[in-house]
Every structure is written in C-alpha cells, then in structure tokens.
XYZ file of C-alpha atoms in Angstrom:
527
model
C -104.494 32.722 -156.358
C -103.376 33.281 -152.873
C -106.179 35.609 -151.935
C -108.938 33.606 -153.455
C -109.228 29.899 -153.240
C -110.244 27.422 -151.970
C -113.356 27.546 -149.806
C -115.106 30.604 -148.467
C -112.838 31.126 -145.483
C -109.113 31.721 -145.239
C -109.000 31.516 -149.001
C -105.796 29.847 -150.040
C -105.322 27.215 -152.699
C -104.080 23.969 -151.201
C -100.695 24.390 -152.831
C -100.251 27.347 -150.468
C -101.963 26.132 -147.393
C -104.960 24.910 -145.519
C -106.360 25.722 -142.147
C -106.807 22.416 -140.412
C -109.845 21.700 -138.198
C -107.690 22.019 -135.068
C -106.558 25.484 -136.246
C -103.096 24.406 -137.248
C -101.993 26.091 -140.419
C -99.964 24.056 -142.856
C -98.168 24.714 -146.067
C -97.346 22.124 -148.633
C -94.058 22.620 -150.330
C -93.774 20.385 -153.353
C -91.321 19.802 -156.179
C -89.800 22.222 -158.633
C -88.329 19.822 -161.117
C -88.431 22.346 -163.977
C -86.496 24.822 -161.862
C -83.952 22.154 -161.050
C -83.534 21.098 -164.655
C -82.363 24.640 -165.336
C -79.357 24.015 -163.134
C -78.647 20.670 -164.770
C -77.703 22.475 -167.952
C -74.287 22.932 -166.436
C -74.134 20.623 -163.424
C -73.766 16.859 -163.576
C -72.230 14.216 -161.410
C -69.370 13.869 -163.889
C -68.192 17.449 -163.361
C -68.716 17.398 -159.583
C -65.191 18.525 -158.758
C -65.382 21.373 -161.239
C -68.633 22.545 -159.687
C -67.261 22.387 -156.156
C -64.179 24.338 -157.143
C -66.182 27.015 -158.891
C -67.593 29.404 -156.285
C -70.336 30.815 -158.492
C -71.494 27.416 -159.722
C -71.475 26.107 -156.168
C -73.801 28.828 -154.968
C -76.184 28.321 -157.895
C -76.074 24.589 -157.340
C -76.758 24.916 -153.626
C -79.764 27.130 -154.170
C -81.180 24.536 -156.543
C -80.378 21.781 -154.041
C -82.153 23.715 -151.335
C -85.189 24.094 -153.533
C -85.473 20.434 -154.456
C -85.091 19.318 -150.859
C -87.370 21.928 -149.353
C -90.089 21.383 -151.890
C -90.491 17.811 -150.726
C -91.251 18.796 -147.153
C -94.288 19.995 -145.246
C -93.925 23.057 -143.050
C -96.686 23.050 -140.459
C -97.100 26.492 -139.046
C -96.867 28.561 -142.206
C -99.444 30.039 -144.505
C -99.245 30.891 -148.203
C -97.003 31.465 -151.057
C -92.880 31.296 -156.653
C -90.451 32.628 -159.094
C -88.104 31.858 -161.926
C -84.351 31.950 -162.276
C -81.592 31.697 -159.707
C -80.117 34.167 -157.290
C -76.481 34.142 -156.228
C -75.385 34.108 -152.593
C -72.454 36.163 -151.492
C -69.239 34.173 -152.055
C -68.451 31.408 -149.618
C -65.534 29.291 -150.820
C -65.832 25.586 -150.177
C -63.514 22.693 -150.858
C -64.399 19.065 -150.145
C -63.165 18.086 -146.703
C -62.207 21.666 -145.848
C -63.124 23.195 -142.484
C -65.086 26.362 -143.085
C -65.897 28.890 -140.402
C -69.593 29.782 -140.486
C -70.568 33.416 -141.012
C -70.202 35.287 -137.717
C -73.581 35.880 -136.122
C -74.386 37.179 -132.677
C -77.302 35.700 -130.835
C -80.434 37.721 -131.482
C -81.913 39.372 -128.412
C -85.291 40.739 -129.420
C -87.563 42.669 -127.069
C -89.266 39.473 -125.928
C -86.394 37.079 -126.508
C -85.374 34.711 -123.732
C -82.352 33.175 -125.381
C -79.029 31.847 -124.244
C -75.883 32.862 -126.175
C -74.447 29.354 -126.526
C -74.636 27.779 -129.970
C -74.340 24.286 -128.517
C -77.443 22.422 -127.402
C -77.895 22.659 -123.588
C -77.340 19.482 -121.613
C -80.416 17.449 -120.850
C -82.131 17.815 -124.228
C -80.704 14.657 -125.785
C -83.684 12.481 -124.710
C -85.804 14.361 -127.273
C -84.010 12.363 -129.948
C -84.258 8.971 -128.257
C -86.790 7.753 -130.828
C -84.263 8.333 -133.590
C -81.599 5.787 -134.481
C -78.421 6.701 -132.579
C -76.473 7.679 -135.694
C -79.312 9.890 -136.953
C -79.821 11.430 -133.498
C -76.170 12.428 -133.406
C -76.401 14.045 -136.858
C -79.634 15.864 -135.978
C -78.238 17.320 -132.751
C -75.110 18.441 -134.553
C -77.111 20.142 -137.317
C -79.238 21.950 -134.732
C -76.188 23.369 -132.983
C -74.612 24.378 -136.294
C -77.783 26.035 -137.626
C -78.270 27.896 -134.354
C -74.741 29.227 -134.576
C -75.080 30.316 -138.207
C -78.487 31.914 -137.696
C -77.657 33.507 -134.341
C -80.820 32.113 -132.717
C -81.106 29.486 -130.000
C -83.893 27.248 -128.801
C -86.083 28.587 -126.045
C -87.637 25.168 -125.425
C -86.917 21.619 -126.582
C -88.162 20.429 -129.955
C -89.498 16.858 -130.074
C -88.606 14.796 -133.133
C -91.140 12.237 -134.293
C -90.396 9.366 -136.660
C -93.172 8.490 -139.105
C -93.495 6.048 -141.960
C -94.155 7.441 -145.456
C -97.674 5.999 -145.243
C -98.387 7.723 -141.916
C -97.057 11.022 -143.191
C -99.050 10.791 -146.402
C -102.193 9.989 -144.411
C -101.760 13.185 -142.375
C -101.130 15.289 -145.438
C -103.933 13.981 -147.637
C -106.637 13.237 -145.088
C -106.157 16.250 -142.839
C -105.692 18.579 -145.767
C -108.834 17.449 -147.499
C -111.072 16.715 -144.533
C -112.817 20.070 -145.005
C -112.303 20.419 -148.751
C -115.341 18.913 -150.457
C -115.966 18.082 -154.087
C -118.290 21.085 -154.193
C -115.570 23.368 -152.831
C -113.219 22.168 -155.554
C -115.879 22.579 -158.247
C -116.587 26.175 -157.197
C -112.880 26.976 -157.086
C -112.561 25.779 -160.667
C -115.431 28.073 -161.663
C -113.487 31.077 -160.427
C -110.022 29.987 -161.560
C -111.320 29.234 -165.034
C -113.036 32.640 -165.154
C -109.585 34.171 -164.683
C -108.137 31.921 -167.377
C -105.864 29.982 -165.027
C -107.601 26.595 -165.282
C -109.737 24.870 -167.898
C -113.377 24.668 -166.872
C -113.323 20.854 -166.650
C -110.170 20.614 -164.514
C -110.352 17.914 -161.803
C -108.869 20.038 -159.048
C -109.432 17.839 -156.018
C -107.907 14.711 -157.534
C -105.054 16.810 -158.826
C -104.364 18.029 -155.283
C -104.432 14.485 -153.929
C -102.014 13.294 -156.601
C -99.750 16.295 -156.121
C -99.515 15.956 -152.355
C -98.952 12.223 -152.557
C -96.123 12.636 -155.037
C -93.355 13.849 -152.750
C -93.479 14.014 -148.959
C -90.397 14.305 -146.795
C -91.306 15.785 -143.415
C -92.751 18.803 -141.670
C -92.655 21.122 -138.677
C -95.852 21.516 -136.633
C -95.840 24.952 -135.027
C -98.734 24.151 -132.699
C -97.017 21.199 -131.055
C -93.479 22.364 -131.760
C -92.613 18.970 -133.241
C -90.513 18.065 -136.262
C -91.673 14.952 -138.137
C -89.036 12.880 -139.890
C -89.506 10.004 -142.297
C -88.234 6.712 -140.965
C -86.687 3.994 -143.043
C -84.556 6.390 -145.093
C -80.877 7.159 -144.938
C -79.878 10.504 -143.491
C -77.784 11.786 -146.358
C -77.212 15.182 -147.911
C -80.823 15.822 -148.888
C -82.166 14.848 -145.461
C -79.579 17.036 -143.751
C -80.449 19.981 -145.957
C -84.144 19.466 -145.239
C -83.544 19.285 -141.517
C -81.436 22.453 -141.533
C -84.318 24.246 -143.259
C -86.990 22.891 -140.910
C -84.970 23.547 -137.796
C -84.562 27.149 -138.917
C -88.370 27.344 -138.839
C -88.296 26.130 -135.244
C -85.867 28.899 -134.312
C -87.919 31.509 -136.172
C -91.167 30.468 -134.541
C -89.754 30.322 -131.036
C -88.014 33.681 -131.422
C -90.494 35.777 -133.389
C -93.789 33.891 -132.999
C -95.545 33.091 -136.287
C -99.106 33.450 -135.040
C -98.792 35.983 -132.226
C -95.702 38.032 -132.989
C -96.205 38.223 -136.764
C -100.014 37.961 -136.737
C -99.511 35.179 -139.249
C -102.778 33.403 -138.577
C -106.257 32.821 -139.942
C -107.695 36.164 -138.946
C -104.702 38.164 -140.116
C -104.527 36.409 -143.470
C -108.260 36.691 -144.085
C -107.844 40.442 -143.743
C -104.794 40.781 -145.989
C -103.432 37.751 -147.802
C -100.778 39.865 -149.542
C -99.208 40.637 -146.195
C -99.218 36.927 -145.341
C -97.642 36.053 -148.685
C -94.873 38.537 -147.929
C -94.348 37.151 -144.436
C -94.124 33.599 -145.735
C -91.562 34.741 -148.270
C -89.517 36.277 -145.452
C -89.761 33.068 -143.415
C -88.941 30.734 -146.295
C -86.274 32.991 -147.749
C -84.590 33.148 -144.351
C -84.685 29.360 -143.986
C -83.392 28.889 -147.533
C -80.462 31.236 -146.959
C -79.623 29.574 -143.659
C -79.745 26.032 -145.010
C -77.525 27.003 -147.931
C -74.984 28.642 -145.639
C -75.119 25.528 -143.482
C -74.567 23.273 -146.491
C -71.711 25.356 -147.828
C -70.093 25.294 -144.416
C -70.613 21.748 -143.193
C -71.536 19.456 -146.107
C -69.207 16.592 -146.970
C -68.276 15.324 -150.398
C -70.799 12.498 -149.944
C -73.512 15.027 -149.104
C -72.843 16.833 -152.371
C -72.918 13.591 -154.317
C -76.214 12.681 -152.660
C -77.762 15.950 -153.751
C -76.473 15.608 -157.302
C -77.986 12.131 -157.454
C -81.377 13.634 -156.628
C -81.145 15.685 -159.796
C -80.671 12.560 -161.848
C -83.400 10.503 -160.174
C -86.019 13.121 -159.409
C -89.394 12.963 -161.155
C -92.708 14.705 -160.604
C -95.183 13.813 -163.342
C -98.146 15.439 -161.590
C -96.566 18.850 -161.234
C -95.037 18.580 -164.689
C -98.595 18.351 -166.017
C -99.912 21.172 -163.804
C -101.326 24.393 -165.233
C -98.403 26.794 -165.697
C -99.257 29.280 -162.969
C -99.335 26.600 -160.239
C -95.712 25.597 -160.666
C -94.509 29.194 -160.759
C -96.517 30.085 -157.721
C -95.055 27.228 -155.697
C -91.593 28.715 -156.176
C -92.392 32.213 -154.953
C -91.608 32.108 -151.223
C -88.407 30.167 -151.816
C -86.793 31.772 -154.841
C -88.198 35.295 -154.510
C -88.202 35.105 -150.731
C -84.572 34.044 -150.875
C -83.703 37.042 -153.074
C -85.503 39.358 -150.643
C -83.674 37.965 -147.604
C -80.368 37.922 -149.472
C -80.828 41.639 -150.181
C -81.320 42.314 -146.464
C -78.430 40.041 -145.523
C -76.091 41.830 -147.908
C -77.162 45.149 -146.410
C -76.740 44.245 -142.770
C -76.322 40.526 -142.144
C -78.772 38.636 -139.975
C -79.397 41.775 -137.922
C -81.182 43.224 -140.957
C -83.105 39.970 -141.434
C -84.165 39.969 -137.782
C -85.322 43.563 -138.096
C -87.654 42.493 -140.918
C -89.515 40.241 -138.480
C -90.121 43.237 -136.250
C -91.283 45.288 -139.250
C -92.498 42.668 -141.752
C -92.897 43.238 -145.504
C -96.467 44.050 -146.470
C -96.869 42.821 -150.033
C -95.433 40.722 -152.823
C -94.259 44.046 -154.250
C -91.856 44.306 -151.306
C -90.603 40.783 -151.999
C -90.199 41.349 -155.743
C -88.564 44.762 -155.224
C -86.690 44.622 -151.898
C -85.280 48.092 -152.492
C -88.838 49.401 -152.002
C -89.123 47.816 -148.556
C -90.266 49.192 -146.166
C -91.000 52.685 -147.484
C -93.342 51.861 -150.389
C -96.469 50.872 -148.468
C -99.483 49.483 -150.327
C -102.583 51.632 -150.667
C -105.578 50.179 -148.831
C -108.737 49.910 -150.909
C -112.172 48.898 -149.678
C -114.922 47.540 -151.905
C -118.568 47.763 -150.800
C -120.608 44.622 -150.224
C -122.831 44.355 -153.289
C -124.965 41.347 -152.381
C -128.131 43.442 -151.955
C -127.374 45.426 -155.112
C -126.916 42.254 -157.166
C -130.091 40.704 -155.825
C -131.275 37.280 -154.752
C -128.942 34.346 -155.274
C -125.679 36.278 -155.278
C -123.266 35.712 -152.383
C -119.865 37.183 -151.681
C -117.596 34.218 -152.340
C -114.333 35.935 -151.450
C -112.617 39.295 -151.160
C -109.006 40.233 -150.444
C -105.921 41.697 -152.134
C -104.572 40.450 -155.472
C -101.085 41.977 -155.367
C -98.378 42.521 -157.944
C -97.401 38.859 -158.218
C -100.832 37.549 -159.056
C -101.538 40.409 -161.426
C -98.458 39.230 -163.306
C -99.560 35.575 -163.219
C -103.019 36.278 -164.624
C -101.551 38.206 -167.542
C -98.698 35.834 -168.364
C -99.635 32.346 -167.156
C -103.099 31.669 -168.574
C -103.941 28.024 -169.135
C -104.444 28.680 -172.847
C -101.158 29.820 -174.319
C -102.979 31.988 -176.856
C -104.303 34.223 -174.068
C -100.921 35.050 -172.567
C -98.918 38.184 -173.030
C -95.131 37.964 -172.722
C -93.393 37.738 -169.372
C -91.706 41.061 -169.993
C -94.964 42.821 -170.790
C -96.720 41.287 -167.795
C -93.895 42.150 -165.403
C -93.742 45.739 -166.613
C -97.529 46.082 -166.425
C -97.722 44.751 -162.864
C -94.638 46.547 -161.538
C -96.418 49.847 -160.958
C -98.880 48.205 -158.558
C -99.801 50.469 -155.677
C -102.660 48.596 -154.017
C -105.887 46.792 -154.838
C -109.000 45.037 -153.652
C -110.825 42.256 -155.418
C -114.210 40.620 -154.857
C -115.745 37.411 -156.171
C -119.526 36.916 -156.195
C -121.123 33.558 -156.929
C -124.664 32.555 -157.779
C -124.726 29.042 -156.368
C -127.930 28.181 -158.246
C -126.709 29.100 -161.723
C -122.909 28.858 -161.181
C -122.522 32.364 -162.578
C -119.521 34.295 -161.281
C -118.706 37.993 -160.974
C -115.140 39.226 -160.658
C -114.169 42.777 -159.599
C -110.608 44.088 -159.340
C -110.097 47.701 -158.234
C -106.444 48.695 -158.680
C -104.514 51.823 -157.725
C -101.202 52.385 -159.485
C -98.112 54.345 -158.482
C -98.638 56.778 -161.350
C -101.126 57.472 -164.128
C -98.493 56.181 -166.556
C -98.447 52.864 -164.688
C -102.244 52.712 -164.998
C -101.918 53.297 -168.736
C -99.330 50.530 -169.024
C -101.591 48.060 -167.231
C -104.575 49.125 -169.353
C -102.588 48.443 -172.523
C -101.408 45.050 -171.245
C -104.829 43.904 -170.071
C -106.376 45.132 -173.314
C -103.944 42.966 -175.281
C -104.750 39.990 -173.038
C -108.484 40.631 -173.482
C -108.183 40.992 -177.261
C -106.504 37.573 -177.356
C -109.122 35.945 -175.162
C -112.464 37.621 -175.917
C -114.225 39.419 -178.749
C -114.412 43.188 -178.774
C -118.022 44.122 -178.005
C -120.128 45.730 -180.712
C -121.318 48.273 -178.183
C -119.290 49.595 -175.283
C -120.749 49.816 -171.780
C -120.792 53.438 -170.619
C -118.118 54.256 -173.184
C -115.571 51.928 -171.563
C -113.414 49.193 -173.079
C -115.719 46.187 -173.401
C -115.356 42.575 -174.565
C -117.722 39.610 -174.727
C -117.155 35.872 -174.485
C -118.540 32.703 -172.974
C -117.774 34.112 -169.507
C -120.064 37.081 -170.182
C -119.183 40.758 -170.382
C -115.740 42.152 -169.595
C -115.219 45.843 -168.860
C -112.048 47.817 -168.140
C -111.977 51.435 -167.033
C -109.141 53.813 -166.264
C -109.284 57.161 -164.487
C -105.993 58.764 -163.472
C -104.012 56.242 -161.433
C -106.962 53.868 -160.949
C -108.218 50.971 -163.069
C -111.347 48.874 -162.586
C -111.717 45.431 -164.152
C -115.105 43.713 -164.113
C -116.242 40.334 -165.458
C -120.008 39.792 -165.211
C -122.375 37.271 -166.815
C -124.527 39.950 -168.541
C -124.283 43.479 -169.898
C -126.890 44.592 -167.389
C -124.899 43.373 -164.386
C -121.685 44.860 -165.753
C -123.388 48.224 -166.174
C -124.874 48.037 -162.675
C -121.470 47.315 -161.179
C -119.860 50.180 -163.066
C -122.508 52.534 -161.722
C -121.909 51.365 -158.154
C -118.109 51.375 -158.288
C -117.068 54.282 -160.497
C-alpha cells in the first residue's frame, strides 16, 4: 500500500514510486490492459467512424486512449498513486479533419508566477529540439504551444528533450529503481503484504517488479533536470503525441506550481503523510489526463485516432495480467480517480478551479474519491505511540503512516485469495465513512514476525459499526473465530497469529499480532 512499502524510508511500493539515490523521485506508470478491454466492448477499428461521430463514445474512448498511453510512460518528479470504470468529459464535438477551437483558458498568474501570456513558444527555444528528427521536432513544438494554450500555462524556462533508445531507457528504469531495493527489502515487504492478505507469502516481488517495469516503457519527465526523455527509433503517431501532451503538461505544472517546494511533494512531506501525497499525485495526473484528452479531441487527426485504436488491438501485458488484483487497481487510481476529481473541479470553474487546487491541495484519497467533500472535510490526525520498548528486544518500527479510504477498501475487497474478499459494494460502503487513521508496522527481523496496528476514526459511530461489520465478515472468511476473546473483544486466530478488532464510539482499532500475549499487551497500551 502507498503508506507502507517498500523499504523503511519513504515507504512506497515500486509501482507508485521510488526515491532515487540522487533524490529524484520517480513514478512508474504502467499498463492498464484490463481497463482498456472494457472500452473495446463497444469500440473497434471497424466502427471507427461511428465512434468519432458519437460524442459520448468519443469521450469514453479518449479517456481509455489516454490511460493506455500514459501508463506506458515514466513521470520523473512525481510520487505515489487506481480505479475502475470510466468518467465522461464534458461534451466536445469532434469530426475528422475539422478545426476545433480549444477551450478558452486565460494564462494562470499565481502569486509566484513569472509567465508570459503568449501560447506560442518564444523565439530562440527551437535549438532545444535539435537532437530530434526535424519532423518530430516540428510536431513536438506544435504540441507544446497547443497544450500551453489549452491549459493556460506557459513555460518559464526551456525544456530540453533527450532521445534515448529503448535499452537505455529500460536501463535507467530498472537499474536506478532497484539500486537501493535489495532482495531482503523485497522479502520483508512480502511479509507485511501477505499479512494483510494482498500477496501470497511466497510471492517473488523483486523479479515481478523487474518484469513489470521492463514490459512497457515509453518515456518520462525528470523534474530535477527539467528534461523530457523520448524514445528514439519509433514513429511519432497518435499514441506518442498523446503521451507527449501528458508529459508536457507535467512540465507546465512543475514550473508553475513547484512539485517539491510549492506543493511539498517530496520525501519529507510524503514520509509524514502519504495520503496527502497520494491526493496530490491524483490532482497532478488527473490534470494532465484532462489536458491531454482535450488536446486530442481538439487537434488529433484521423490517422492519430486510427493509431490509438490499433494499440487496443495489439496491446499486451502478461506480467500485469498475472499481478495480484490490488496492484492493477492501485495503478489506475491517480489517472482514473484523479481525472474524475479534476473533471469535477473543471466543471465547477474551469482551469481556474483546477489551479486553485494547487494552492490548496487535496489532503486524502477521500477527497479524490468524493470531490464534493473537498476541501471542507479534512482528515482527523491520529498519532500512535512508539511501542518498540513496550514490545521488547528484537522489535523495530518498520513503518508508520496513514492508510486512507482507498487502501481500506483495497484490503477488504482485493485480497489475493478470492475467498477472503467481501464485495466491492460492501467494501466501498465500509470505507466511505473514513475520517482519519494511523497505522504502524513492527517487525522482528530475527523471527520474521510482524505486528500490524490500524487506529481508525470514522465520521460517525454508524460508520464505525459499518466498518466493524465488514471487517468481521472479512475476518470470518480468512481466520477462525477464537475460542476465547481477548479482553472481551472480537478475536480470531490463524497462521498469522491473533487478530483483534475493537470499536468504541466512532473509533475502531485493528491489531494483528503473532501471539495472544502481544495482542493483549497492545490493546492495553492503545485502548
């Protein structure tokens, strides 16, 4: 989950992001072939004209196109976090070959902005693209001007574009990503993920990551150097254009709002509150997804559409297809749910409302899942004590952070073993009343025993009851009801040890400990 793994610092699973040794933060965005197949139920290359003429189908199709293109790119400069279903953009009619005026958007002038109002690229910046083939350089410069106009943001400094071979790009992704991620790190991550039912205990996590990241790589934006990396040796068709529109939007966002400084979207900030970082990434990715779709609807040619449709027919991702269920869903979150969040703001007040969200960012996945609650419904801050001394020799605090509504849902509904899962509807309803939480993971590195603590505050006592019922059903399906309860609380036993759930008013406490004695000790300390 976002707040937990991997490693002991800046805990994020590699499918969200890694902090590189040189302090660059990168996010891998991979494929969503299952999500795309959903759209193929009604879209095929044979009914292309029908799709283009149908406004609703076009918008659904474009969102899917955006997803498949974006998920094959690397966005350097982002951190963290998936969803199901499709969201509809406001109508934008498009006909092949038709000139379409982009949505009106004034240039954003934030408090620290130093922008020029022109949408066109200033003279003198063309040499940045000299490494690109002339035809590609012309397309790239045109896309940049068009995206700037649509988004209402302009470059404050030039953006270098670097051509790389697929082998060079893969080497950066795999080797830099995993330089600090050891076999032991991966093994310990599996201990914790399997405790929560998300992975089998024998899952080969590190090799899975390597296979997953090697499967689809398209390009990335490095926020530290301000460079965009582009694959060489490929045609610059519809999918490449869509990718570049998305990545260039990240350039504009970073230069205008400042990922690390302005948004506090950095290692220290995310160590403190990974939920906040998940929400910020969803804002960033949702904004880029909306912008690239508006760009595609406005400027794409018939050939661009055909190129995208062809991707649907040719696309394959065997590694992700075989991934544990929660991984695939979680990859989608910042794009599909982030898109819905940004679309809500855009419908309320255009890009002015989106820009305002950067000045007052969302604070949780609850805000992203329920944009109508943003920004008034602020999460409750909970602090757990450090229990290393209480637990005794050998126990170390492996990780602590915020779980959030989204991951509460995933644990309940996306267990690796299908028999453990409760229904999506039950899990969504149980997690929806989330008000705030804190979790802690303790690890005995000598015995590989793990302790999990999740202290949750709900919006109402009724919400706490609903979660208690849902987690009890999950627990009944996964563990055996204990012959003797611990301190009169709901108790289960299994190969993971002792599981205890308490509820008092609007608060619930979930503990997994290797023995009854440790579970009882933790209850005494935390109740």
